[in-house]
Amino acid sequence: MLQTKIIKVSGESASPTPRQEEAIRCAGEILRQGGLVAFPTETVYGLGGDALNKDSSRKIYEAKGRPSDNPLIVHIYRMEDLPVVAQVNDAAVKIAEAFWPGPLTMILPKTERVPAETTGGLGTVAVRMPSHPVAQKLIACAGGFVAAPSANASGKPSPTLAKYVAEDMMGKIEMILDGGEVGIGLESTIIDLTVSPPQILRPGYITEAMLQQVLEEVDTDVTILDENSGQAPRAPGMKYRHYAPKGELTIVTGDAEKVVEYINLHAKQNSMSGEKVGVIATEETLHCYQAQVVKSVGSRMDESSIAHHLYRVLRELDDEQVTCIYSEGFTAEGFGQAIMNRLLKAAGHKVITLE
Ligand code: AMP
Ligand code: MG
């Protein structure tokens, strides 16, 4: 067992203080020595290791319990480092100019500097430049290349707070940098630039419409919302059950009044048969439900509030040992596509549609 140190650092909007900078330098040194450090980014907490050191990547898989065919994202902090890890093309330059630093990951052919362990044996590499000041500083202090998947145990919701990183990683990694609650709350958009037209493999805050303003044509992997497409997802990670709470989650969508009626009826029946029932509602509908645990995930008027709270609510339902969960559904357009993609995976695609 390792002694995991937890160190408080600044959030997204402030620069680190001199003392925090010292802590980040120390974290960078741990990464240079082949150790692991969890850190805040603008999307979710990442579990970092030196991306160019195959032993560090192995340790990341081990700490997460992650299948080793599921590649890691390499994080950089400046554009001039991109050619070190990837073969850059025109589309990559355009995308980087428009969206970096920020919540966008691009897939490109890898260079020989990147070990096969980091890319799950693939000839391509996923690269992102995060905007969070702590992440940027840490990557610089670590030598420029930090492999970092989300800092959760494999299969669990990604952590948006350091306490959830600690829950999954205590004793398995050297350090956790605690920057408070992260802003976006869902993982980065992934776009594959090795195919023509480029294809979105995982939806996120940067939407298809935003990407289409920069690239003429953009496709989206059909498996993102449709489980029955008969195809395998192109991002290896998307084939695994993911983001899942311990309780059995069902999404109920359709006519708003019928959704409330259905959830209340089933919540009552399930609790009579001994289940502890939780409901994922919205600000607008919170007062409509009778169940043991009812939580608002945000407002329907503001989908970024829903993204921001989703993983936290799933973790809180685990904390309260809820065994059966009903969630309202959301419109799968724009940023909503990312919300529904994660919610569908968390529910193992169990959806009730009421006309
Ligand atoms: P995480 O870092 O936990 O958000 O997971 C990284 C995601 O990026 C997983 O779904 C991976 O399958 C995906 N990914 C990483 N590298 C590649 C790659 N070279 N090609 C396709 N998908 C990738
Ligand atoms: Mg993840």
mmCIF file of C-alpha atoms and ligand atoms in Angstrom:
data_model
loop_
_atom_site.group_PDB
_atom_site.id
_atom_site.type_symbol
_atom_site.label_atom_id
_atom_site.label_comp_id
_atom_site.label_asym_id
_atom_site.label_seq_id
_atom_site.Cartn_x
_atom_site.Cartn_y
_atom_site.Cartn_z
ATOM 1 C CA MET A 1 0.000 0.000 0.000
ATOM 2 C CA LEU A 2 1.226 3.480 -0.858
ATOM 3 C CA GLN A 3 0.746 6.485 1.434
ATOM 4 C CA THR A 4 -1.478 8.702 -0.736
ATOM 5 C CA LYS A 5 -0.928 12.397 0.019
ATOM 6 C CA ILE A 6 -3.872 14.755 -0.601
ATOM 7 C CA ILE A 7 -2.875 18.356 -1.305
ATOM 8 C CA LYS A 8 -5.262 21.277 -1.831
ATOM 9 C CA VAL A 9 -4.660 23.413 -4.922
ATOM 10 C CA SER A 10 -6.558 26.228 -6.634
ATOM 11 C CA GLY A 11 -9.661 25.739 -8.775
ATOM 12 C CA GLU A 12 -10.053 26.551 -12.434
ATOM 13 C CA SER A 13 -10.510 30.285 -12.139
ATOM 14 C CA ALA A 14 -7.451 31.111 -10.019
ATOM 15 C CA SER A 15 -3.735 30.654 -10.566
ATOM 16 C CA PRO A 16 -1.904 28.463 -8.048
ATOM 17 C CA THR A 17 -0.308 30.318 -5.103
ATOM 18 C CA PRO A 18 3.495 29.990 -4.633
ATOM 19 C CA ARG A 19 2.912 27.238 -2.024
ATOM 20 C CA GLN A 20 0.604 25.363 -4.340
ATOM 21 C CA GLU A 21 3.120 25.763 -7.155
ATOM 22 C CA GLU A 22 5.657 24.071 -4.926
ATOM 23 C CA ALA A 23 3.222 21.167 -4.346
ATOM 24 C CA ILE A 24 2.600 20.888 -8.096
ATOM 25 C CA ARG A 25 6.372 20.821 -8.737
ATOM 26 C CA CYS A 26 6.632 18.004 -6.221
ATOM 27 C CA ALA A 27 3.772 16.174 -8.012
ATOM 28 C CA GLY A 28 5.629 16.665 -11.313
ATOM 29 C CA GLU A 29 8.715 15.085 -9.770
ATOM 30 C CA ILE A 30 6.642 12.050 -8.686
ATOM 31 C CA LEU A 31 5.496 11.653 -12.319
ATOM 32 C CA ARG A 32 9.077 11.972 -13.625
ATOM 33 C CA GLN A 33 10.091 9.184 -11.227
ATOM 34 C CA GLY A 34 7.377 6.891 -12.627
ATOM 35 C CA GLY A 35 4.745 7.443 -9.897
ATOM 36 C CA LEU A 36 1.058 8.353 -10.249
ATOM 37 C CA VAL A 37 -0.733 11.613 -9.349
ATOM 38 C CA ALA A 38 -4.460 12.412 -9.695
ATOM 39 C CA PHE A 39 -5.216 16.001 -10.678
ATOM 40 C CA PRO A 40 -8.137 18.266 -11.595
ATOM 41 C CA THR A 41 -8.889 19.179 -15.209
ATOM 42 C CA GLU A 42 -11.784 21.204 -16.627
ATOM 43 C CA THR A 43 -13.626 17.961 -17.543
ATOM 44 C CA VAL A 44 -13.114 15.395 -14.709
ATOM 45 C CA TYR A 45 -10.207 14.359 -12.436
ATOM 46 C CA GLY A 46 -7.402 12.575 -14.293
ATOM 47 C CA LEU A 47 -5.090 9.814 -13.066
ATOM 48 C CA GLY A 48 -1.694 10.874 -14.380
ATOM 49 C CA GLY A 49 1.480 8.999 -15.184
ATOM 50 C CA ASP A 50 4.425 9.721 -17.523
ATOM 51 C CA ALA A 51 2.969 8.977 -20.989
ATOM 52 C CA LEU A 52 6.392 8.083 -22.426
ATOM 53 C CA ASN A 53 7.186 5.551 -19.683
ATOM 54 C CA LYS A 54 5.604 2.150 -20.279
ATOM 55 C CA ASP A 55 5.841 1.199 -16.616
ATOM 56 C CA SER A 56 3.829 4.286 -15.632
ATOM 57 C CA SER A 57 1.100 3.323 -18.097
ATOM 58 C CA ARG A 58 1.042 -0.217 -16.699
ATOM 59 C CA LYS A 59 0.619 1.211 -13.213
ATOM 60 C CA ILE A 60 -2.340 3.328 -14.373
ATOM 61 C CA TYR A 61 -4.140 0.249 -15.726
ATOM 62 C CA GLU A 62 -3.437 -1.572 -12.503
ATOM 63 C CA ALA A 63 -4.629 1.244 -10.208
ATOM 64 C CA LYS A 64 -7.861 1.601 -12.179
ATOM 65 C CA GLY A 65 -8.427 -2.099 -12.790
ATOM 66 C CA ARG A 66 -8.751 -1.057 -16.426
ATOM 67 C CA PRO A 67 -8.528 -3.571 -19.304
ATOM 68 C CA SER A 68 -5.170 -3.016 -21.004
ATOM 69 C CA ASP A 69 -6.741 -2.776 -24.497
ATOM 70 C CA ASN A 70 -8.389 0.504 -23.486
ATOM 71 C CA PRO A 71 -5.910 3.248 -24.433
ATOM 72 C CA LEU A 72 -5.012 6.336 -22.383
ATOM 73 C CA ILE A 73 -5.224 9.988 -23.413
ATOM 74 C CA VAL A 74 -1.855 11.799 -23.587
ATOM 75 C CA HIS A 75 -2.057 15.320 -22.123
ATOM 76 C CA ILE A 76 0.272 18.072 -23.344
ATOM 77 C CA TYR A 77 0.519 21.746 -22.338
ATOM 78 C CA ARG A 78 1.900 23.418 -25.483
ATOM 79 C CA MET A 79 1.370 22.997 -29.203
ATOM 80 C CA GLU A 80 5.051 22.461 -30.061
ATOM 81 C CA ASP A 81 4.947 19.155 -28.162
ATOM 82 C CA LEU A 82 2.193 17.650 -30.337
ATOM 83 C CA PRO A 83 4.600 16.366 -33.086
ATOM 84 C CA VAL A 84 6.628 14.533 -30.425
ATOM 85 C CA VAL A 85 3.738 12.118 -29.812
ATOM 86 C CA ALA A 86 1.610 12.357 -32.991
ATOM 87 C CA GLN A 87 1.858 12.771 -36.753
ATOM 88 C CA VAL A 88 0.162 16.118 -37.217
ATOM 89 C CA ASN A 89 -2.145 16.880 -40.181
ATOM 90 C CA ASP A 90 -4.013 20.034 -41.333
ATOM 91 C CA ALA A 91 -7.209 19.076 -39.555
ATOM 92 C CA ALA A 92 -5.315 18.666 -36.277
ATOM 93 C CA VAL A 93 -3.837 22.167 -36.574
ATOM 94 C CA LYS A 94 -7.261 23.681 -37.281
ATOM 95 C CA ILE A 95 -8.880 21.817 -34.405
ATOM 96 C CA ALA A 96 -6.106 22.771 -31.995
ATOM 97 C CA GLU A 97 -6.350 26.449 -32.968
ATOM 98 C CA ALA A 98 -10.089 26.427 -32.394
ATOM 99 C CA PHE A 99 -10.442 24.292 -29.257
ATOM 100 C CA TRP A 100 -7.128 24.004 -27.387
ATOM 101 C CA PRO A 101 -6.526 24.340 -24.577
ATOM 102 C CA GLY A 102 -9.912 22.764 -23.813
ATOM 103 C CA PRO A 103 -12.139 19.678 -23.569
ATOM 104 C CA LEU A 104 -11.266 18.156 -26.953
ATOM 105 C CA THR A 105 -9.185 15.013 -27.586
ATOM 106 C CA MET A 106 -7.879 14.178 -31.073
ATOM 107 C CA ILE A 107 -6.820 10.774 -32.393
ATOM 108 C CA LEU A 108 -3.785 10.832 -34.715
ATOM 109 C CA PRO A 109 -1.165 8.311 -35.878
ATOM 110 C CA LYS A 110 1.353 7.908 -33.045
ATOM 111 C CA THR A 111 5.104 8.445 -33.171
ATOM 112 C CA GLU A 112 7.589 5.865 -31.930
ATOM 113 C CA ARG A 113 8.162 7.885 -28.744
ATOM 114 C CA VAL A 114 4.795 6.695 -27.410
ATOM 115 C CA PRO A 115 4.985 3.197 -25.919
ATOM 116 C CA ALA A 116 2.398 0.595 -26.988
ATOM 117 C CA GLU A 117 1.323 0.349 -23.331
ATOM 118 C CA THR A 118 0.006 3.935 -23.446
ATOM 119 C CA THR A 119 -2.074 3.364 -26.609
ATOM 120 C CA GLY A 120 -3.402 -0.074 -25.704
ATOM 121 C CA GLY A 121 -1.340 -1.523 -28.560
ATOM 122 C CA LEU A 122 -2.889 0.771 -31.196
ATOM 123 C CA GLY A 123 -0.882 2.626 -33.879
ATOM 124 C CA THR A 124 -2.852 5.774 -33.047
ATOM 125 C CA VAL A 125 -2.665 8.071 -30.033
ATOM 126 C CA ALA A 126 -5.266 10.239 -28.275
ATOM 127 C CA VAL A 127 -3.967 13.732 -27.362
ATOM 128 C CA ARG A 128 -5.506 16.612 -25.407
ATOM 129 C CA MET A 129 -4.321 19.977 -24.114
ATOM 130 C CA PRO A 130 -6.332 20.795 -20.977
ATOM 131 C CA SER A 131 -7.121 24.386 -19.952
ATOM 132 C CA HIS A 132 -7.140 23.900 -16.163
ATOM 133 C CA PRO A 133 -4.175 25.889 -14.742
ATOM 134 C CA VAL A 134 -3.223 23.112 -12.280
ATOM 135 C CA ALA A 135 -3.243 20.495 -15.064
ATOM 136 C CA GLN A 136 -1.110 22.712 -17.326
ATOM 137 C CA LYS A 137 1.432 23.423 -14.612
ATOM 138 C CA LEU A 138 1.619 19.751 -13.615
ATOM 139 C CA ILE A 139 2.183 18.572 -17.201
ATOM 140 C CA ALA A 140 4.970 21.150 -17.626
ATOM 141 C CA CYS A 141 6.618 20.061 -14.350
ATOM 142 C CA ALA A 142 6.326 16.385 -15.349
ATOM 143 C CA GLY A 143 8.287 16.899 -18.579
ATOM 144 C CA GLY A 144 5.428 17.599 -20.981
ATOM 145 C CA PHE A 145 3.550 14.331 -21.556
ATOM 146 C CA VAL A 146 1.076 12.978 -19.023
ATOM 147 C CA ALA A 147 -1.102 9.937 -19.769
ATOM 148 C CA ALA A 148 -4.303 10.406 -17.829
ATOM 149 C CA PRO A 149 -7.549 8.498 -17.980
ATOM 150 C CA SER A 150 -10.329 9.523 -15.599
ATOM 151 C CA ALA A 151 -9.277 8.905 -11.976
ATOM 152 C CA ASN A 152 -12.040 6.433 -11.117
ATOM 153 C CA ALA A 153 -11.890 2.685 -10.623
ATOM 154 C CA SER A 154 -12.797 1.106 -13.982
ATOM 155 C CA GLY A 155 -16.578 1.009 -14.528
ATOM 156 C CA LYS A 156 -17.460 3.656 -11.922
ATOM 157 C CA PRO A 157 -18.622 7.222 -12.666
ATOM 158 C CA SER A 158 -15.697 9.576 -13.355
ATOM 159 C CA PRO A 159 -14.767 11.690 -10.298
ATOM 160 C CA THR A 160 -15.743 15.353 -10.318
ATOM 161 C CA LEU A 161 -14.549 15.858 -6.709
ATOM 162 C CA ALA A 162 -11.265 14.802 -5.060
ATOM 163 C CA LYS A 163 -13.117 12.856 -2.361
ATOM 164 C CA TYR A 164 -14.341 10.426 -5.030
ATOM 165 C CA VAL A 165 -10.792 10.061 -6.367
ATOM 166 C CA ALA A 166 -9.702 9.223 -2.808
ATOM 167 C CA GLU A 167 -12.508 6.674 -2.481
ATOM 168 C CA ASP A 168 -11.212 4.761 -5.519
ATOM 169 C CA MET A 169 -7.441 5.451 -5.384
ATOM 170 C CA MET A 170 -6.371 5.693 -1.720
ATOM 171 C CA GLY A 171 -3.281 3.518 -1.162
ATOM 172 C CA LYS A 172 -2.827 2.940 -4.925
ATOM 173 C CA ILE A 173 -1.231 6.230 -6.030
ATOM 174 C CA GLU A 174 1.314 8.674 -4.594
ATOM 175 C CA MET A 175 -0.688 11.923 -4.584
ATOM 176 C CA ILE A 176 -4.066 13.570 -5.190
ATOM 177 C CA LEU A 177 -4.154 17.284 -6.037
ATOM 178 C CA ASP A 178 -7.517 18.520 -4.726
ATOM 179 C CA GLY A 179 -8.736 21.460 -6.814
ATOM 180 C CA GLY A 180 -12.355 21.290 -5.633
ATOM 181 C CA GLU A 181 -15.281 20.475 -7.900
ATOM 182 C CA VAL A 182 -14.466 20.466 -11.633
ATOM 183 C CA GLY A 183 -16.375 22.665 -14.088
ATOM 184 C CA ILE A 184 -17.705 20.659 -17.032
ATOM 185 C CA GLY A 185 -18.232 17.332 -15.275
ATOM 186 C CA LEU A 186 -18.161 15.018 -18.345
ATOM 187 C CA GLU A 187 -15.108 13.674 -20.187
ATOM 188 C CA SER A 188 -13.684 15.377 -23.295
ATOM 189 C CA THR A 189 -15.113 15.043 -26.789
ATOM 190 C CA ILE A 190 -12.968 12.563 -28.791
ATOM 191 C CA ILE A 191 -12.539 13.139 -32.536
ATOM 192 C CA ASP A 192 -10.704 10.667 -34.776
ATOM 193 C CA LEU A 193 -8.650 12.571 -37.374
ATOM 194 C CA THR A 194 -7.173 9.426 -38.931
ATOM 195 C CA VAL A 195 -10.352 8.774 -40.950
ATOM 196 C CA SER A 196 -12.062 10.804 -43.638
ATOM 197 C CA PRO A 197 -14.342 12.486 -42.807
ATOM 198 C CA PRO A 198 -13.204 12.880 -39.189
ATOM 199 C CA GLN A 199 -15.443 11.035 -36.761
ATOM 200 C CA ILE A 200 -16.625 11.825 -33.222
ATOM 201 C CA LEU A 201 -15.997 8.722 -31.099
ATOM 202 C CA ARG A 202 -17.217 10.172 -27.798
ATOM 203 C CA PRO A 203 -19.504 13.209 -27.452
ATOM 204 C CA GLY A 204 -18.640 15.969 -24.984
ATOM 205 C CA TYR A 205 -18.817 19.687 -24.355
ATOM 206 C CA ILE A 206 -17.412 20.425 -27.844
ATOM 207 C CA THR A 207 -20.347 19.401 -30.038
ATOM 208 C CA GLU A 208 -20.630 18.165 -33.624
ATOM 209 C CA ALA A 209 -22.022 21.578 -34.661
ATOM 210 C CA MET A 210 -19.006 23.353 -33.139
ATOM 211 C CA LEU A 211 -16.600 20.985 -34.931
ATOM 212 C CA GLN A 212 -18.461 21.449 -38.217
ATOM 213 C CA GLN A 213 -17.676 25.153 -38.098
ATOM 214 C CA VAL A 214 -13.972 24.283 -38.281
ATOM 215 C CA LEU A 215 -13.907 21.121 -40.430
ATOM 216 C CA GLU A 216 -16.134 20.857 -43.493
ATOM 217 C CA GLU A 217 -17.483 17.428 -42.696
ATOM 218 C CA VAL A 218 -17.727 15.566 -39.401
ATOM 219 C CA ASP A 219 -19.336 12.177 -38.711
ATOM 220 C CA THR A 220 -20.438 10.706 -35.415
ATOM 221 C CA ASP A 221 -19.917 7.059 -34.424
ATOM 222 C CA VAL A 222 -23.422 5.532 -34.593
ATOM 223 C CA THR A 223 -22.841 3.480 -31.458
ATOM 224 C CA ILE A 224 -22.819 6.621 -29.275
ATOM 225 C CA LEU A 225 -26.556 6.518 -28.636
ATOM 226 C CA ASP A 226 -27.636 3.311 -30.332
ATOM 227 C CA GLU A 227 -26.798 0.050 -28.671
ATOM 228 C CA ASN A 228 -28.373 -1.989 -31.473
ATOM 229 C CA SER A 229 -26.406 -0.598 -34.407
ATOM 230 C CA GLY A 230 -24.703 -3.975 -34.833
ATOM 231 C CA GLN A 231 -21.296 -2.244 -34.839
ATOM 232 C CA ALA A 232 -18.477 -2.137 -32.324
ATOM 233 C CA PRO A 233 -17.627 1.330 -30.946
ATOM 234 C CA ARG A 234 -14.403 2.684 -32.501
ATOM 235 C CA ALA A 235 -13.065 4.023 -29.183
ATOM 236 C CA PRO A 236 -12.139 0.818 -27.352
ATOM 237 C CA GLY A 237 -13.277 2.319 -24.031
ATOM 238 C CA MET A 238 -16.816 2.878 -25.251
ATOM 239 C CA LYS A 239 -17.548 -0.850 -25.436
ATOM 240 C CA TYR A 240 -17.274 -1.384 -21.692
ATOM 241 C CA ARG A 241 -20.049 -0.769 -19.167
ATOM 242 C CA HIS A 242 -19.136 2.591 -17.763
ATOM 243 C CA TYR A 243 -20.115 5.428 -15.520
ATOM 244 C CA ALA A 244 -22.304 3.003 -13.602
ATOM 245 C CA PRO A 245 -23.670 3.447 -10.076
ATOM 246 C CA LYS A 246 -24.104 0.353 -7.902
ATOM 247 C CA GLY A 247 -27.902 0.659 -7.961
ATOM 248 C CA GLU A 248 -29.917 -0.644 -10.935
ATOM 249 C CA LEU A 249 -30.606 2.413 -13.094
ATOM 250 C CA THR A 250 -33.591 2.824 -15.454
ATOM 251 C CA ILE A 251 -34.175 5.908 -17.631
ATOM 252 C CA VAL A 252 -37.811 6.934 -18.089
ATOM 253 C CA THR A 253 -38.516 9.315 -20.987
ATOM 254 C CA GLY A 254 -41.493 10.721 -22.889
ATOM 255 C CA ASP A 255 -44.517 12.735 -21.782
ATOM 256 C CA ALA A 256 -43.414 14.636 -18.636
ATOM 257 C CA GLU A 257 -46.557 13.927 -16.585
ATOM 258 C CA LYS A 258 -46.531 10.239 -17.467
ATOM 259 C CA VAL A 259 -42.844 10.013 -16.517
ATOM 260 C CA VAL A 260 -43.615 11.358 -13.026
ATOM 261 C CA GLU A 261 -46.597 9.029 -12.667
ATOM 262 C CA TYR A 262 -44.610 5.987 -13.805
ATOM 263 C CA ILE A 263 -41.625 6.700 -11.558
ATOM 264 C CA ASN A 264 -43.786 7.359 -8.490
ATOM 265 C CA LEU A 265 -45.769 4.148 -9.020
ATOM 266 C CA HIS A 266 -42.650 2.009 -9.520
ATOM 267 C CA ALA A 267 -40.766 3.702 -6.686
ATOM 268 C CA LYS A 268 -43.629 2.755 -4.370
ATOM 269 C CA GLN A 269 -43.813 -0.840 -5.613
ATOM 270 C CA ASN A 270 -40.042 -1.305 -5.437
ATOM 271 C CA SER A 271 -39.731 0.089 -1.941
ATOM 272 C CA MET A 272 -42.539 -2.207 -0.770
ATOM 273 C CA SER A 273 -40.469 -5.127 -1.985
ATOM 274 C CA GLY A 274 -37.487 -3.955 0.072
ATOM 275 C CA GLU A 275 -35.517 -1.827 -2.406
ATOM 276 C CA LYS A 276 -34.094 1.569 -1.468
ATOM 277 C CA VAL A 277 -35.261 3.758 -4.345
ATOM 278 C CA GLY A 278 -33.571 6.909 -5.671
ATOM 279 C CA VAL A 279 -34.910 9.314 -8.302
ATOM 280 C CA ILE A 280 -32.825 11.572 -10.538
ATOM 281 C CA ALA A 281 -35.071 14.567 -11.140
ATOM 282 C CA THR A 282 -34.514 18.153 -12.322
ATOM 283 C CA GLU A 283 -35.049 21.531 -10.601
ATOM 284 C CA GLU A 284 -38.346 21.711 -12.454
ATOM 285 C CA THR A 285 -39.667 18.323 -11.262
ATOM 286 C CA LEU A 286 -37.964 17.793 -7.885
ATOM 287 C CA HIS A 287 -41.175 18.450 -5.936
ATOM 288 C CA CYS A 288 -43.198 15.928 -8.000
ATOM 289 C CA TYR A 289 -41.617 12.740 -6.650
ATOM 290 C CA GLN A 290 -42.249 10.599 -3.614
ATOM 291 C CA ALA A 291 -39.306 8.227 -3.069
ATOM 292 C CA GLN A 292 -36.746 7.628 -0.294
ATOM 293 C CA VAL A 293 -34.057 9.665 -2.091
ATOM 294 C CA VAL A 294 -34.885 12.326 -4.682
ATOM 295 C CA LYS A 295 -32.080 14.425 -6.209
ATOM 296 C CA SER A 296 -32.023 17.234 -8.719
ATOM 297 C CA VAL A 297 -29.307 16.861 -11.368
ATOM 298 C CA GLY A 298 -29.761 20.464 -12.581
ATOM 299 C CA SER A 299 -32.151 22.605 -14.549
ATOM 300 C CA ARG A 300 -33.663 21.688 -17.921
ATOM 301 C CA MET A 301 -33.073 25.331 -18.866
ATOM 302 C CA ASP A 302 -29.300 24.833 -18.505
ATOM 303 C CA GLU A 303 -27.872 21.540 -19.768
ATOM 304 C CA SER A 304 -24.366 22.410 -18.583
ATOM 305 C CA SER A 305 -25.736 22.296 -15.010
ATOM 306 C CA ILE A 306 -26.958 18.731 -15.701
ATOM 307 C CA ALA A 307 -23.556 17.653 -17.072
ATOM 308 C CA HIS A 308 -21.836 19.330 -14.116
ATOM 309 C CA HIS A 309 -23.873 17.386 -11.523
ATOM 310 C CA LEU A 310 -24.527 14.019 -13.211
ATOM 311 C CA TYR A 311 -21.561 11.972 -11.934
ATOM 312 C CA ARG A 312 -21.770 13.546 -8.492
ATOM 313 C CA VAL A 313 -25.442 12.544 -8.212
ATOM 314 C CA LEU A 314 -24.637 8.969 -9.328
ATOM 315 C CA ARG A 315 -21.888 8.776 -6.678
ATOM 316 C CA GLU A 316 -24.183 10.258 -3.989
ATOM 317 C CA LEU A 317 -26.810 7.619 -4.738
ATOM 318 C CA ASP A 318 -24.081 5.011 -4.154
ATOM 319 C CA ASP A 319 -23.141 6.741 -0.883
ATOM 320 C CA GLU A 320 -26.766 6.477 0.239
ATOM 321 C CA GLN A 321 -26.829 2.794 -0.733
ATOM 322 C CA VAL A 322 -29.728 3.177 -3.085
ATOM 323 C CA THR A 323 -30.424 -0.153 -4.844
ATOM 324 C CA CYS A 324 -32.859 0.974 -7.522
ATOM 325 C CA ILE A 325 -32.697 4.271 -9.453
ATOM 326 C CA TYR A 326 -35.075 5.977 -11.871
ATOM 327 C CA SER A 327 -33.830 8.913 -13.936
ATOM 328 C CA GLU A 328 -35.659 11.294 -16.200
ATOM 329 C CA GLY A 329 -34.288 11.369 -19.760
ATOM 330 C CA PHE A 330 -32.878 14.363 -21.643
ATOM 331 C CA THR A 331 -32.833 15.660 -25.212
ATOM 332 C CA ALA A 332 -29.885 14.093 -27.023
ATOM 333 C CA GLU A 333 -28.910 17.163 -29.035
ATOM 334 C CA GLY A 334 -25.843 19.399 -28.788
ATOM 335 C CA PHE A 335 -24.195 18.968 -25.392
ATOM 336 C CA GLY A 336 -27.269 16.885 -24.446
ATOM 337 C CA GLN A 337 -25.864 14.097 -26.644
ATOM 338 C CA ALA A 338 -22.954 13.701 -24.225
ATOM 339 C CA ILE A 339 -25.311 13.682 -21.226
ATOM 340 C CA MET A 340 -27.548 10.984 -22.745
ATOM 341 C CA ASN A 341 -24.531 8.941 -23.939
ATOM 342 C CA ARG A 342 -23.193 8.720 -20.342
ATOM 343 C CA LEU A 343 -26.627 8.183 -18.789
ATOM 344 C CA LEU A 344 -27.461 5.394 -21.274
ATOM 345 C CA LYS A 345 -24.181 3.644 -20.479
ATOM 346 C CA ALA A 346 -24.740 4.072 -16.744
ATOM 347 C CA ALA A 347 -28.164 2.425 -17.242
ATOM 348 C CA GLY A 348 -26.820 -0.357 -19.473
ATOM 349 C CA HIS A 349 -29.298 1.078 -22.055
ATOM 350 C CA LYS A 350 -32.373 0.305 -19.908
ATOM 351 C CA VAL A 351 -34.913 2.858 -21.139
ATOM 352 C CA ILE A 352 -38.701 3.054 -20.729
ATOM 353 C CA THR A 353 -40.352 5.353 -23.279
ATOM 354 C CA LEU A 354 -43.854 6.610 -22.475
ATOM 355 C CA GLU A 355 -45.884 8.149 -25.322
HETATM 356 P P1 AMP B 1 -10.664 8.180 -20.325
HETATM 357 O O1 AMP B 1 -9.302 8.723 -20.360
HETATM 358 O O2 AMP B 1 -10.972 7.375 -19.099
HETATM 359 O O3 AMP B 1 -11.662 9.255 -20.602
HETATM 360 O O4 AMP B 1 -10.729 7.174 -21.538
HETATM 361 C C1 AMP B 1 -10.076 7.466 -22.744
HETATM 362 C C2 AMP B 1 -10.987 7.160 -23.891
HETATM 363 O O5 AMP B 1 -10.277 7.465 -25.083
HETATM 364 C C3 AMP B 1 -11.386 5.698 -23.950
HETATM 365 O O6 AMP B 1 -12.740 5.574 -24.334
HETATM 366 C C4 AMP B 1 -10.449 5.178 -25.041
HETATM 367 O O7 AMP B 1 -10.953 4.045 -25.674
HETATM 368 C C5 AMP B 1 -10.348 6.377 -25.981
HETATM 369 N N1 AMP B 1 -9.105 6.340 -26.761
HETATM 370 C C6 AMP B 1 -7.843 6.580 -26.300
HETATM 371 N N2 AMP B 1 -6.931 6.404 -27.287
HETATM 372 C C7 AMP B 1 -7.604 6.049 -28.391
HETATM 373 C C8 AMP B 1 -7.230 5.722 -29.735
HETATM 374 N N3 AMP B 1 -5.955 5.729 -30.111
HETATM 375 N N4 AMP B 1 -8.218 5.395 -30.595
HETATM 376 C C9 AMP B 1 -9.512 5.396 -30.217
HETATM 377 N N5 AMP B 1 -9.935 5.695 -28.974
HETATM 378 C C10 AMP B 1 -9.007 6.021 -28.064
HETATM 379 MG MG MG B 2 -12.837 7.068 -17.983
#
